[in-house]
Amino acid sequence: MESNKITYPWPIITEEIEEAVVQQLHTTLGTYDRSGITKEFEDKFKEIHKSKFALVTSSGTAALHSAFYALDLGPGDEVICTDYTFFATAMPLFQLGVVPVLADCDPNGGLAATEIDRLITKKTKAVVLTHMWGNPCEMDAILDRCQKYNLRLVEDCSHAHGATYKGQHVGTFGDIGIWSLQSQKIIAAGEAGILVTNDRTCYDKAQLLGHFNKRALKEMDPSSPLYQYAITGTGLKYRPAALGLAIANKQLDYLEQWINAKNRNAERVQSIIGEVDGIKFLKGAGDFSRSAYYAFTFTIDPKIAPFSREELVSCMHSFGFKDIDIPNSTSCLHRYPIFQKPISPVYSYQNDICIRGDYPNSKFISDHLVKISVPIDDHKGSKGRFFVDSFETIWKKAKEKLCTLIQKN
């Protein structure tokens, strides 16, 4: 790691992971059914999450598509979706002709439960939320609304591997939970995803969408009316590559250790930043939730803070600390054309409106958020310890420089 360019490499490839990949390389590059590395990874994942069924996919987006399809969502149905998220959370809905109805987030970036009350209509069938940056949403309040209005719930946990709410893993509160296993995620298979559910019908339907023939024939309920489609499926293939699963499978062994280290490192980063006027740290729901810290995030209010986020990030970069940035890929969904004028390959949107509000919290977070990588190790001599030590040194330099410039002006 160069002293003049401080970054935290990810994913970290250990000798154990390399050995697992080589072993898989000499076994098979792919599985058609639920055997080998697919079975091993799914079994381990569903055991951690205490779920009956797990299904690997080719991406987190594919897992979301499978989840929405499994819930029988179709043309003209409405799904309440948080406005502040990566757009993949909602995009598969357009493939089904569903209307994503955008909801504002709470001040910490999670879906605001009260928005469900505001946006519910006769067409509303489900809610999809994202545990943004690894911070659990207010699940009790959201579940109360879903029960009240008889809505299905999908949890997008792509940032939240290992996060918990009141001791329970996120992704297990709703009907279906999904995770991305993309290369930047906490569990990183390169390109892959996974979903879990306790609903047998959802599991079978999700398989029909992307796991036809051998897997569907063996795994689907033969007494189900859907079983007649097991050989062909419904036209898509969402199987992941075996080599990526070999990596993710080995990483799962370290998940608890990593999340604990991430929480310790995040606490240290927060203490280094300290109390600065206009800076607000984003947190999970209450003291009873544990964040996965996909990133350490905070907002800078330029009307109150002594510097803007752009000034801070630029200054930190100039001192060589590169793992602090403005996450432009995660933004307000209502700003994208597809949510302003929706299109779909299966449905002609007419008077279907995705944008039904002003989204003040979503806008503020999107326009003022800064994120910092959070290491998975913090022992003496580790890359993580060096990373946080370097952050402390450079933060002090940057803060002093920015405050000095402001005083001069």
mmCIF file of C-alpha atoms in Angstrom:
data_model
loop_
_atom_site.group_PDB
_atom_site.id
_atom_site.type_symbol
_atom_site.label_atom_id
_atom_site.label_comp_id
_atom_site.label_asym_id
_atom_site.label_seq_id
_atom_site.Cartn_x
_atom_site.Cartn_y
_atom_site.Cartn_z
ATOM 1 C CA MET A 1 0.000 0.000 0.000
ATOM 2 C CA GLU A 2 1.671 3.227 -1.098
ATOM 3 C CA SER A 3 2.084 5.848 1.607
ATOM 4 C CA ASN A 4 0.973 8.583 -0.774
ATOM 5 C CA LYS A 5 -2.172 6.739 -1.839
ATOM 6 C CA ILE A 6 -4.166 5.325 1.061
ATOM 7 C CA THR A 7 -6.802 2.798 -0.025
ATOM 8 C CA TYR A 8 -8.229 -0.377 1.465
ATOM 9 C CA PRO A 9 -8.061 -3.248 -1.042
ATOM 10 C CA TRP A 10 -11.220 -5.283 -1.579
ATOM 11 C CA PRO A 11 -11.877 -8.108 -1.732
ATOM 12 C CA ILE A 12 -9.030 -9.515 0.339
ATOM 13 C CA ILE A 13 -7.881 -12.830 -1.110
ATOM 14 C CA THR A 14 -6.341 -15.157 1.477
ATOM 15 C CA GLU A 15 -4.447 -18.386 0.852
ATOM 16 C CA GLU A 16 -7.553 -20.295 1.965
ATOM 17 C CA ILE A 17 -9.666 -18.532 -0.644
ATOM 18 C CA GLU A 18 -7.074 -19.177 -3.348
ATOM 19 C CA GLU A 19 -7.015 -22.864 -2.413
ATOM 20 C CA ALA A 20 -10.819 -23.024 -2.534
ATOM 21 C CA VAL A 21 -10.829 -21.507 -6.033
ATOM 22 C CA VAL A 22 -8.138 -23.896 -7.298
ATOM 23 C CA GLN A 23 -10.019 -26.845 -5.833
ATOM 24 C CA GLN A 24 -13.222 -25.689 -7.518
ATOM 25 C CA LEU A 25 -11.326 -25.159 -10.774
ATOM 26 C CA HIS A 26 -10.434 -28.844 -10.764
ATOM 27 C CA THR A 27 -14.016 -29.851 -9.895
ATOM 28 C CA THR A 28 -16.393 -27.954 -12.178
ATOM 29 C CA LEU A 29 -16.930 -24.444 -13.497
ATOM 30 C CA GLY A 30 -20.695 -24.607 -13.132
ATOM 31 C CA THR A 31 -23.560 -26.623 -11.684
ATOM 32 C CA TYR A 32 -26.916 -27.243 -13.318
ATOM 33 C CA ASP A 33 -28.676 -28.431 -10.191
ATOM 34 C CA ARG A 34 -28.414 -27.895 -6.460
ATOM 35 C CA SER A 35 -25.211 -29.822 -5.891
ATOM 36 C CA GLY A 36 -21.542 -29.217 -5.191
ATOM 37 C CA ILE A 37 -20.512 -25.671 -4.339
ATOM 38 C CA THR A 38 -24.052 -24.387 -5.004
ATOM 39 C CA LYS A 39 -25.503 -26.641 -2.314
ATOM 40 C CA GLU A 40 -22.633 -25.974 0.077
ATOM 41 C CA PHE A 41 -22.984 -22.210 -0.186
ATOM 42 C CA GLU A 42 -26.794 -22.159 -0.068
ATOM 43 C CA ASP A 43 -26.875 -24.480 2.944
ATOM 44 C CA LYS A 44 -24.363 -22.360 4.833
ATOM 45 C CA PHE A 45 -26.164 -19.132 3.937
ATOM 46 C CA LYS A 46 -29.624 -20.328 4.934
ATOM 47 C CA GLU A 47 -28.257 -21.793 8.182
ATOM 48 C CA ILE A 48 -26.778 -18.412 9.134
ATOM 49 C CA HIS A 49 -30.106 -16.747 8.359
ATOM 50 C CA LYS A 50 -32.270 -19.518 9.824
ATOM 51 C CA SER A 51 -34.262 -19.742 6.589
ATOM 52 C CA LYS A 52 -35.871 -22.765 4.945
ATOM 53 C CA PHE A 53 -34.822 -22.004 1.377
ATOM 54 C CA ALA A 54 -31.934 -20.259 -0.363
ATOM 55 C CA LEU A 55 -31.411 -19.696 -4.084
ATOM 56 C CA VAL A 56 -28.220 -18.392 -5.697
ATOM 57 C CA THR A 57 -28.501 -16.190 -8.763
ATOM 58 C CA SER A 58 -26.207 -14.518 -11.269
ATOM 59 C CA SER A 59 -26.519 -11.090 -9.595
ATOM 60 C CA GLY A 60 -28.342 -9.188 -6.892
ATOM 61 C CA THR A 61 -30.533 -7.678 -9.608
ATOM 62 C CA ALA A 62 -31.440 -11.189 -10.769
ATOM 63 C CA ALA A 63 -32.295 -12.095 -7.174
ATOM 64 C CA LEU A 64 -34.608 -9.079 -6.981
ATOM 65 C CA HIS A 65 -36.239 -9.986 -10.295
ATOM 66 C CA SER A 66 -36.740 -13.534 -9.018
ATOM 67 C CA ALA A 67 -38.215 -12.237 -5.756
ATOM 68 C CA PHE A 68 -40.705 -9.915 -7.451
ATOM 69 C CA TYR A 69 -41.714 -12.644 -9.894
ATOM 70 C CA ALA A 70 -42.106 -15.106 -7.014
ATOM 71 C CA LEU A 71 -44.592 -12.763 -5.334
ATOM 72 C CA ASP A 72 -46.875 -12.802 -8.416
ATOM 73 C CA LEU A 73 -46.406 -9.106 -9.089
ATOM 74 C CA GLY A 74 -47.614 -8.093 -12.527
ATOM 75 C CA PRO A 75 -48.740 -5.321 -14.884
ATOM 76 C CA GLY A 76 -50.387 -2.401 -13.133
ATOM 77 C CA ASP A 77 -49.550 -3.554 -9.610
ATOM 78 C CA GLU A 78 -47.843 -1.013 -7.365
ATOM 79 C CA VAL A 79 -44.858 -1.596 -5.099
ATOM 80 C CA ILE A 80 -43.725 1.009 -2.595
ATOM 81 C CA CYS A 81 -39.975 1.478 -2.941
ATOM 82 C CA THR A 82 -37.565 3.749 -1.132
ATOM 83 C CA ASP A 83 -36.444 6.690 -3.270
ATOM 84 C CA TYR A 84 -32.945 6.652 -1.766
ATOM 85 C CA THR A 85 -31.246 3.484 -3.001
ATOM 86 C CA PHE A 86 -29.226 2.101 -5.880
ATOM 87 C CA PHE A 87 -31.591 1.923 -8.848
ATOM 88 C CA ALA A 88 -31.288 -1.880 -9.162
ATOM 89 C CA THR A 89 -33.601 -2.180 -6.142
ATOM 90 C CA ALA A 90 -36.527 -1.069 -8.299
ATOM 91 C CA MET A 91 -35.467 -1.708 -11.898
ATOM 92 C CA PRO A 92 -36.648 -5.358 -12.177
ATOM 93 C CA LEU A 93 -40.169 -4.157 -11.440
ATOM 94 C CA PHE A 94 -40.278 -2.582 -14.898
ATOM 95 C CA GLN A 95 -39.568 -6.018 -16.398
ATOM 96 C CA LEU A 96 -42.849 -7.176 -14.868
ATOM 97 C CA GLY A 97 -44.880 -4.080 -15.737
ATOM 98 C CA VAL A 98 -45.110 -3.139 -12.065
ATOM 99 C CA VAL A 99 -45.243 0.498 -10.946
ATOM 100 C CA PRO A 100 -42.548 1.368 -8.389
ATOM 101 C CA VAL A 101 -44.070 4.057 -6.185
ATOM 102 C CA LEU A 102 -41.237 6.033 -4.654
ATOM 103 C CA ALA A 103 -41.224 6.756 -0.922
ATOM 104 C CA ASP A 104 -39.057 9.118 1.075
ATOM 105 C CA CYS A 105 -36.459 7.753 3.459
ATOM 106 C CA ASP A 106 -36.020 8.604 7.128
ATOM 107 C CA PRO A 107 -33.118 10.823 8.285
ATOM 108 C CA ASN A 108 -30.816 7.779 8.392
ATOM 109 C CA GLY A 109 -31.536 6.686 4.815
ATOM 110 C CA GLY A 110 -33.899 3.770 5.479
ATOM 111 C CA LEU A 111 -37.478 3.561 4.205
ATOM 112 C CA ALA A 112 -39.720 5.822 6.307
ATOM 113 C CA ALA A 113 -42.540 3.602 7.582
ATOM 114 C CA THR A 114 -45.023 6.491 7.598
ATOM 115 C CA GLU A 115 -44.610 6.755 3.825
ATOM 116 C CA ILE A 116 -46.440 3.432 3.479
ATOM 117 C CA ASP A 117 -49.494 5.063 5.079
ATOM 118 C CA ARG A 118 -49.223 8.005 2.696
ATOM 119 C CA LEU A 119 -48.736 6.018 -0.511
ATOM 120 C CA ILE A 120 -51.010 2.995 -0.055
ATOM 121 C CA THR A 121 -53.665 2.504 -2.758
ATOM 122 C CA LYS A 122 -55.919 -0.318 -3.889
ATOM 123 C CA LYS A 123 -53.182 -1.295 -6.358
ATOM 124 C CA THR A 124 -50.404 -1.597 -3.764
ATOM 125 C CA LYS A 125 -49.237 -5.190 -3.451
ATOM 126 C CA ALA A 126 -45.814 -5.031 -1.796
ATOM 127 C CA VAL A 127 -42.990 -3.001 -0.303
ATOM 128 C CA VAL A 128 -39.296 -3.229 -1.153
ATOM 129 C CA LEU A 129 -36.768 -1.604 1.148
ATOM 130 C CA THR A 130 -32.983 -1.320 1.237
ATOM 131 C CA HIS A 131 -30.822 -1.501 4.336
ATOM 132 C CA MET A 132 -28.663 1.329 3.017
ATOM 133 C CA TRP A 133 -24.930 1.276 3.719
ATOM 134 C CA GLY A 134 -25.522 -1.743 5.963
ATOM 135 C CA ASN A 135 -27.789 0.125 8.412
ATOM 136 C CA PRO A 136 -30.969 -1.802 9.331
ATOM 137 C CA CYS A 137 -34.293 -0.086 8.688
ATOM 138 C CA GLU A 138 -36.975 0.415 11.372
ATOM 139 C CA MET A 139 -38.356 -3.074 10.845
ATOM 140 C CA ASP A 140 -41.017 -3.106 13.579
ATOM 141 C CA ALA A 141 -42.771 -0.041 12.182
ATOM 142 C CA ILE A 142 -42.487 -1.288 8.597
ATOM 143 C CA LEU A 143 -43.756 -4.765 9.460
ATOM 144 C CA ASP A 144 -46.716 -3.258 11.326
ATOM 145 C CA ARG A 145 -47.748 -1.414 8.145
ATOM 146 C CA CYS A 146 -47.242 -4.456 5.932
ATOM 147 C CA GLN A 147 -49.454 -6.502 8.230
ATOM 148 C CA LYS A 148 -52.053 -3.738 8.477
ATOM 149 C CA TYR A 149 -52.358 -3.361 4.703
ATOM 150 C CA ASN A 150 -51.703 -7.018 3.807
ATOM 151 C CA LEU A 151 -48.547 -6.220 1.825
ATOM 152 C CA ARG A 152 -45.695 -8.525 0.870
ATOM 153 C CA LEU A 153 -42.191 -7.392 1.799
ATOM 154 C CA VAL A 154 -38.856 -7.766 -0.011
ATOM 155 C CA GLU A 155 -35.651 -6.748 1.764
ATOM 156 C CA ASP A 156 -32.706 -5.652 -0.358
ATOM 157 C CA CYS A 157 -29.705 -6.476 1.830
ATOM 158 C CA SER A 158 -27.042 -5.860 -0.798
ATOM 159 C CA HIS A 159 -25.185 -3.555 1.621
ATOM 160 C CA ALA A 160 -26.073 -5.476 4.750
ATOM 161 C CA HIS A 161 -24.436 -8.913 4.934
ATOM 162 C CA GLY A 162 -24.333 -9.772 8.630
ATOM 163 C CA ALA A 163 -26.413 -6.804 9.798
ATOM 164 C CA THR A 164 -28.975 -7.509 12.520
ATOM 165 C CA TYR A 165 -32.081 -5.882 13.960
ATOM 166 C CA LYS A 166 -32.882 -6.883 17.549
ATOM 167 C CA GLY A 167 -30.519 -9.834 17.131
ATOM 168 C CA GLN A 168 -32.180 -11.136 13.954
ATOM 169 C CA HIS A 169 -30.431 -11.029 10.596
ATOM 170 C CA VAL A 170 -31.863 -8.555 8.125
ATOM 171 C CA GLY A 171 -33.355 -10.276 5.100
ATOM 172 C CA THR A 172 -35.402 -12.615 7.291
ATOM 173 C CA PHE A 173 -38.197 -10.255 8.354
ATOM 174 C CA GLY A 174 -40.059 -10.048 5.055
ATOM 175 C CA ASP A 175 -41.310 -12.641 2.595
ATOM 176 C CA ILE A 176 -38.004 -12.675 0.707
ATOM 177 C CA GLY A 177 -34.563 -11.264 1.424
ATOM 178 C CA ILE A 178 -31.945 -10.746 -1.274
ATOM 179 C CA TRP A 179 -28.223 -10.003 -1.283
ATOM 180 C CA SER A 180 -25.836 -8.946 -4.009
ATOM 181 C CA LEU A 181 -22.518 -10.814 -4.083
ATOM 182 C CA GLN A 182 -20.889 -8.392 -6.513
ATOM 183 C CA SER A 183 -17.144 -7.801 -6.174
ATOM 184 C CA GLN A 184 -17.434 -4.702 -3.946
ATOM 185 C CA LYS A 185 -19.871 -6.294 -1.505
ATOM 186 C CA ILE A 186 -18.950 -7.681 1.931
ATOM 187 C CA ILE A 187 -19.422 -11.221 0.608
ATOM 188 C CA ALA A 188 -17.974 -10.945 -2.888
ATOM 189 C CA ALA A 189 -18.331 -13.613 -5.574
ATOM 190 C CA GLY A 190 -17.476 -11.295 -8.450
ATOM 191 C CA GLU A 191 -20.971 -11.330 -9.937
ATOM 192 C CA ALA A 192 -23.692 -13.261 -8.111
ATOM 193 C CA GLY A 193 -26.658 -12.895 -5.789
ATOM 194 C CA ILE A 194 -28.767 -14.935 -3.410
ATOM 195 C CA LEU A 195 -32.265 -14.888 -1.953
ATOM 196 C CA VAL A 196 -33.770 -16.554 1.100
ATOM 197 C CA THR A 197 -37.386 -17.282 1.955
ATOM 198 C CA ASN A 198 -39.509 -19.509 4.166
ATOM 199 C CA ASP A 199 -42.270 -19.650 1.560
ATOM 200 C CA ARG A 200 -42.225 -22.827 -0.536
ATOM 201 C CA THR A 201 -44.271 -21.317 -3.363
ATOM 202 C CA CYS A 202 -41.951 -18.314 -3.590
ATOM 203 C CA TYR A 203 -38.958 -20.638 -3.727
ATOM 204 C CA ASP A 204 -40.502 -22.682 -6.535
ATOM 205 C CA LYS A 205 -41.511 -19.642 -8.590
ATOM 206 C CA ALA A 206 -38.078 -18.060 -8.193
ATOM 207 C CA GLN A 207 -36.507 -21.240 -9.532
ATOM 208 C CA LEU A 208 -38.842 -21.246 -12.527
ATOM 209 C CA LEU A 209 -37.610 -17.818 -13.567
ATOM 210 C CA GLY A 210 -33.915 -18.614 -13.753
ATOM 211 C CA HIS A 211 -33.072 -22.215 -12.788
ATOM 212 C CA PHE A 212 -34.893 -24.409 -15.283
ATOM 213 C CA ASN A 213 -34.490 -28.132 -15.963
ATOM 214 C CA LYS A 214 -32.204 -30.094 -13.639
ATOM 215 C CA ARG A 215 -32.495 -27.937 -10.547
ATOM 216 C CA ALA A 216 -36.186 -27.160 -10.945
ATOM 217 C CA LEU A 217 -36.995 -30.820 -11.609
ATOM 218 C CA LYS A 218 -35.286 -31.899 -8.390
ATOM 219 C CA GLU A 219 -36.167 -28.971 -6.124
ATOM 220 C CA MET A 220 -39.689 -27.929 -7.037
ATOM 221 C CA ASP A 221 -42.729 -29.436 -5.381
ATOM 222 C CA PRO A 222 -43.956 -32.130 -7.836
ATOM 223 C CA SER A 223 -47.538 -31.621 -6.654
ATOM 224 C CA SER A 224 -47.461 -27.923 -7.549
ATOM 225 C CA PRO A 225 -49.273 -26.816 -10.734
ATOM 226 C CA LEU A 226 -46.043 -24.963 -11.571
ATOM 227 C CA TYR A 227 -44.084 -28.203 -11.802
ATOM 228 C CA GLN A 228 -45.196 -28.822 -15.398
ATOM 229 C CA TYR A 229 -42.930 -25.893 -16.382
ATOM 230 C CA ALA A 230 -39.865 -27.190 -14.543
ATOM 231 C CA ILE A 231 -37.971 -28.342 -17.654
ATOM 232 C CA THR A 232 -38.237 -25.108 -19.615
ATOM 233 C CA GLY A 233 -38.688 -22.570 -16.850
ATOM 234 C CA THR A 234 -40.019 -19.225 -18.045
ATOM 235 C CA GLY A 235 -37.161 -18.238 -20.310
ATOM 236 C CA LEU A 236 -34.262 -16.869 -18.260
ATOM 237 C CA LYS A 237 -31.046 -18.316 -16.862
ATOM 238 C CA TYR A 238 -29.819 -16.875 -13.587
ATOM 239 C CA ARG A 239 -27.251 -19.459 -12.515
ATOM 240 C CA PRO A 240 -23.988 -18.039 -11.057
ATOM 241 C CA ALA A 241 -20.444 -19.175 -11.859
ATOM 242 C CA ALA A 242 -19.022 -21.817 -9.533
ATOM 243 C CA LEU A 243 -15.641 -20.128 -9.036
ATOM 244 C CA GLY A 244 -17.297 -17.045 -7.592
ATOM 245 C CA LEU A 245 -19.352 -19.168 -5.214
ATOM 246 C CA ALA A 246 -16.165 -20.868 -4.023
ATOM 247 C CA ILE A 247 -14.834 -17.462 -2.998
ATOM 248 C CA ALA A 248 -18.082 -16.382 -1.330
ATOM 249 C CA ASN A 249 -18.447 -19.714 0.449
ATOM 250 C CA LYS A 250 -15.069 -19.341 2.134
ATOM 251 C CA GLN A 251 -15.772 -15.691 2.998
ATOM 252 C CA LEU A 252 -18.944 -16.704 4.844
ATOM 253 C CA ASP A 253 -16.756 -18.452 7.422
ATOM 254 C CA TYR A 254 -15.371 -15.050 8.407
ATOM 255 C CA LEU A 255 -18.572 -12.991 8.211
ATOM 256 C CA GLU A 256 -19.190 -12.633 11.949
ATOM 257 C CA GLN A 257 -15.537 -11.824 12.607
ATOM 258 C CA TRP A 258 -15.513 -9.246 9.810
ATOM 259 C CA ILE A 259 -18.693 -7.491 10.935
ATOM 260 C CA ASN A 260 -17.440 -7.227 14.510
ATOM 261 C CA ALA A 261 -14.176 -5.704 13.258
ATOM 262 C CA LYS A 262 -16.092 -3.342 10.972
ATOM 263 C CA ASN A 263 -18.132 -2.104 13.928
ATOM 264 C CA ARG A 264 -15.003 -1.489 15.994
ATOM 265 C CA ASN A 265 -13.340 0.345 13.104
ATOM 266 C CA ALA A 266 -16.482 2.405 12.466
ATOM 267 C CA GLU A 267 -16.606 3.441 16.123
ATOM 268 C CA ARG A 268 -12.998 4.549 15.873
ATOM 269 C CA VAL A 269 -13.610 6.502 12.649
ATOM 270 C CA GLN A 270 -16.550 8.257 14.284
ATOM 271 C CA SER A 271 -14.472 9.141 17.344
ATOM 272 C CA ILE A 272 -11.716 10.518 15.077
ATOM 273 C CA ILE A 273 -14.174 12.774 13.254
ATOM 274 C CA GLY A 274 -15.735 13.756 16.556
ATOM 275 C CA GLU A 275 -18.440 16.367 16.919
ATOM 276 C CA VAL A 276 -18.364 18.838 14.055
ATOM 277 C CA ASP A 277 -21.171 21.327 13.480
ATOM 278 C CA GLY A 278 -23.220 20.244 10.471
ATOM 279 C CA ILE A 279 -21.929 16.657 10.354
ATOM 280 C CA LYS A 280 -24.468 13.888 11.049
ATOM 281 C CA PHE A 281 -23.549 10.208 11.156
ATOM 282 C CA LEU A 282 -26.005 7.800 9.521
ATOM 283 C CA LYS A 283 -26.955 4.929 11.813
ATOM 284 C CA GLY A 284 -29.161 1.866 11.899
ATOM 285 C CA ALA A 285 -32.511 1.779 13.690
ATOM 286 C CA GLY A 286 -31.918 2.367 17.404
ATOM 287 C CA ASP A 287 -29.317 0.931 19.756
ATOM 288 C CA PHE A 288 -30.664 -2.573 19.134
ATOM 289 C CA SER A 289 -29.432 -2.849 15.543
ATOM 290 C CA ARG A 290 -25.984 -3.846 14.297
ATOM 291 C CA SER A 291 -24.772 -2.284 11.072
ATOM 292 C CA ALA A 292 -22.765 -4.222 8.513
ATOM 293 C CA TYR A 293 -20.923 -0.991 7.659
ATOM 294 C CA TYR A 294 -20.711 -1.554 3.925
ATOM 295 C CA ALA A 295 -19.423 1.981 4.300
ATOM 296 C CA PHE A 296 -19.186 4.537 7.081
ATOM 297 C CA THR A 297 -21.466 7.383 6.049
ATOM 298 C CA PHE A 298 -22.222 10.888 7.198
ATOM 299 C CA THR A 299 -23.832 14.007 5.797
ATOM 300 C CA ILE A 300 -22.313 17.474 5.751
ATOM 301 C CA ASP A 301 -24.756 20.373 5.857
ATOM 302 C CA PRO A 302 -22.902 23.221 4.095
ATOM 303 C CA LYS A 303 -25.142 25.790 5.777
ATOM 304 C CA ILE A 304 -23.826 24.752 9.195
ATOM 305 C CA ALA A 305 -20.551 22.869 8.728
ATOM 306 C CA PRO A 306 -17.214 24.704 8.343
ATOM 307 C CA PHE A 307 -16.721 23.039 4.937
ATOM 308 C CA SER A 308 -18.698 21.286 2.194
ATOM 309 C CA ARG A 309 -18.429 17.620 1.305
ATOM 310 C CA GLU A 310 -16.745 18.515 -1.979
ATOM 311 C CA GLU A 311 -14.109 20.536 -0.149
ATOM 312 C CA LEU A 312 -13.509 17.773 2.387
ATOM 313 C CA VAL A 313 -13.196 14.960 -0.162
ATOM 314 C CA SER A 314 -10.917 17.011 -2.395
ATOM 315 C CA CYS A 315 -8.686 17.919 0.542
ATOM 316 C CA MET A 316 -8.482 14.319 1.817
ATOM 317 C CA HIS A 317 -7.573 13.147 -1.686
ATOM 318 C CA SER A 318 -4.860 15.795 -1.948
ATOM 319 C CA PHE A 319 -3.251 14.356 1.181
ATOM 320 C CA GLY A 320 -3.360 10.850 -0.336
ATOM 321 C CA PHE A 321 -6.426 9.358 1.366
ATOM 322 C CA LYS A 322 -8.420 8.018 -1.595
ATOM 323 C CA ASP A 323 -11.051 5.858 0.117
ATOM 324 C CA ILE A 324 -13.378 8.730 0.918
ATOM 325 C CA ASP A 325 -15.811 9.777 -1.788
ATOM 326 C CA ILE A 326 -19.193 11.077 -2.861
ATOM 327 C CA PRO A 327 -21.338 8.069 -3.898
ATOM 328 C CA ASN A 328 -22.959 9.383 -7.057
ATOM 329 C CA SER A 329 -24.167 5.936 -8.192
ATOM 330 C CA THR A 330 -26.530 5.841 -5.219
ATOM 331 C CA SER A 331 -28.966 8.685 -5.645
ATOM 332 C CA CYS A 332 -32.609 9.712 -5.588
ATOM 333 C CA LEU A 333 -34.536 7.449 -7.947
ATOM 334 C CA HIS A 334 -36.982 10.221 -8.820
ATOM 335 C CA ARG A 335 -34.178 12.009 -10.670
ATOM 336 C CA TYR A 336 -33.824 9.238 -13.261
ATOM 337 C CA PRO A 337 -35.880 9.505 -16.488
ATOM 338 C CA ILE A 338 -37.276 5.981 -16.198
ATOM 339 C CA PHE A 339 -39.108 6.926 -12.997
ATOM 340 C CA GLN A 340 -40.351 10.160 -14.571
ATOM 341 C CA LYS A 341 -41.551 8.499 -17.796
ATOM 342 C CA PRO A 342 -41.626 4.746 -17.086
ATOM 343 C CA ILE A 343 -41.214 2.173 -19.847
ATOM 344 C CA SER A 344 -41.487 -1.601 -19.803
ATOM 345 C CA PRO A 345 -41.106 -4.446 -22.311
ATOM 346 C CA VAL A 346 -44.378 -5.994 -21.092
ATOM 347 C CA TYR A 347 -46.626 -3.089 -20.115
ATOM 348 C CA SER A 348 -47.638 0.262 -21.547
ATOM 349 C CA TYR A 349 -47.597 2.769 -18.705
ATOM 350 C CA GLN A 350 -50.345 5.346 -19.125
ATOM 351 C CA ASN A 351 -51.359 7.278 -16.032
ATOM 352 C CA ASP A 352 -49.038 5.321 -13.780
ATOM 353 C CA ILE A 353 -47.030 7.729 -11.655
ATOM 354 C CA CYS A 354 -43.895 6.654 -9.784
ATOM 355 C CA ILE A 355 -43.145 10.051 -8.242
ATOM 356 C CA ARG A 356 -45.693 11.094 -5.621
ATOM 357 C CA GLY A 357 -43.954 13.523 -3.331
ATOM 358 C CA ASP A 358 -41.033 15.842 -2.766
ATOM 359 C CA TYR A 359 -38.612 13.474 -0.909
ATOM 360 C CA PRO A 360 -36.804 15.982 1.347
ATOM 361 C CA ASN A 361 -34.807 13.388 3.314
ATOM 362 C CA SER A 362 -33.801 11.484 0.200
ATOM 363 C CA LYS A 363 -32.642 14.686 -1.483
ATOM 364 C CA PHE A 364 -30.694 15.905 1.511
ATOM 365 C CA ILE A 365 -28.826 12.639 2.036
ATOM 366 C CA SER A 366 -28.115 12.179 -1.655
ATOM 367 C CA ASP A 367 -26.816 15.736 -2.009
ATOM 368 C CA HIS A 368 -24.702 15.815 1.163
ATOM 369 C CA LEU A 369 -23.475 12.258 1.862
ATOM 370 C CA VAL A 370 -19.836 11.219 2.198
ATOM 371 C CA LYS A 371 -18.704 7.620 2.557
ATOM 372 C CA ILE A 372 -15.524 6.002 3.838
ATOM 373 C CA SER A 373 -14.476 2.362 3.461
ATOM 374 C CA VAL A 374 -14.556 0.330 6.680
ATOM 375 C CA PRO A 375 -11.898 -2.423 7.027
ATOM 376 C CA ILE A 376 -12.641 -5.977 8.120
ATOM 377 C CA ASP A 377 -9.526 -6.228 10.299
ATOM 378 C CA ASP A 378 -8.137 -4.109 13.106
ATOM 379 C CA HIS A 379 -5.410 -6.158 14.781
ATOM 380 C CA LYS A 380 -1.895 -4.790 15.191
ATOM 381 C CA GLY A 381 -0.003 -4.808 11.896
ATOM 382 C CA SER A 382 -3.136 -5.320 9.784
ATOM 383 C CA LYS A 383 -4.047 -3.328 6.685
ATOM 384 C CA GLY A 384 -7.180 -2.216 8.487
ATOM 385 C CA ARG A 385 -5.243 -0.767 11.430
ATOM 386 C CA PHE A 386 -2.917 1.069 9.035
ATOM 387 C CA PHE A 387 -5.911 2.377 7.084
ATOM 388 C CA VAL A 388 -7.674 3.835 10.137
ATOM 389 C CA ASP A 389 -4.410 5.192 11.575
ATOM 390 C CA SER A 390 -3.793 6.919 8.240
ATOM 391 C CA PHE A 391 -7.325 8.291 8.233
ATOM 392 C CA GLU A 392 -6.759 9.802 11.676
ATOM 393 C CA THR A 393 -3.546 11.528 10.599
ATOM 394 C CA ILE A 394 -4.940 12.858 7.332
ATOM 395 C CA TRP A 395 -8.308 13.878 8.800
ATOM 396 C CA LYS A 396 -6.530 16.148 11.264
ATOM 397 C CA LYS A 397 -4.444 17.695 8.466
ATOM 398 C CA ALA A 398 -7.449 18.196 6.194
ATOM 399 C CA LYS A 399 -9.649 19.654 8.926
ATOM 400 C CA GLU A 400 -6.903 22.088 9.970
ATOM 401 C CA LYS A 401 -6.273 23.150 6.367
ATOM 402 C CA LEU A 402 -9.954 23.656 5.570
ATOM 403 C CA CYS A 403 -10.644 25.610 8.740
ATOM 404 C CA THR A 404 -7.581 27.789 8.120
ATOM 405 C CA LEU A 405 -8.731 28.569 4.578
ATOM 406 C CA ILE A 406 -12.193 29.472 5.815
ATOM 407 C CA GLN A 407 -10.793 31.818 8.460
ATOM 408 C CA LYS A 408 -8.677 33.585 5.817
ATOM 409 C CA ASN A 409 -11.703 34.035 3.579
#
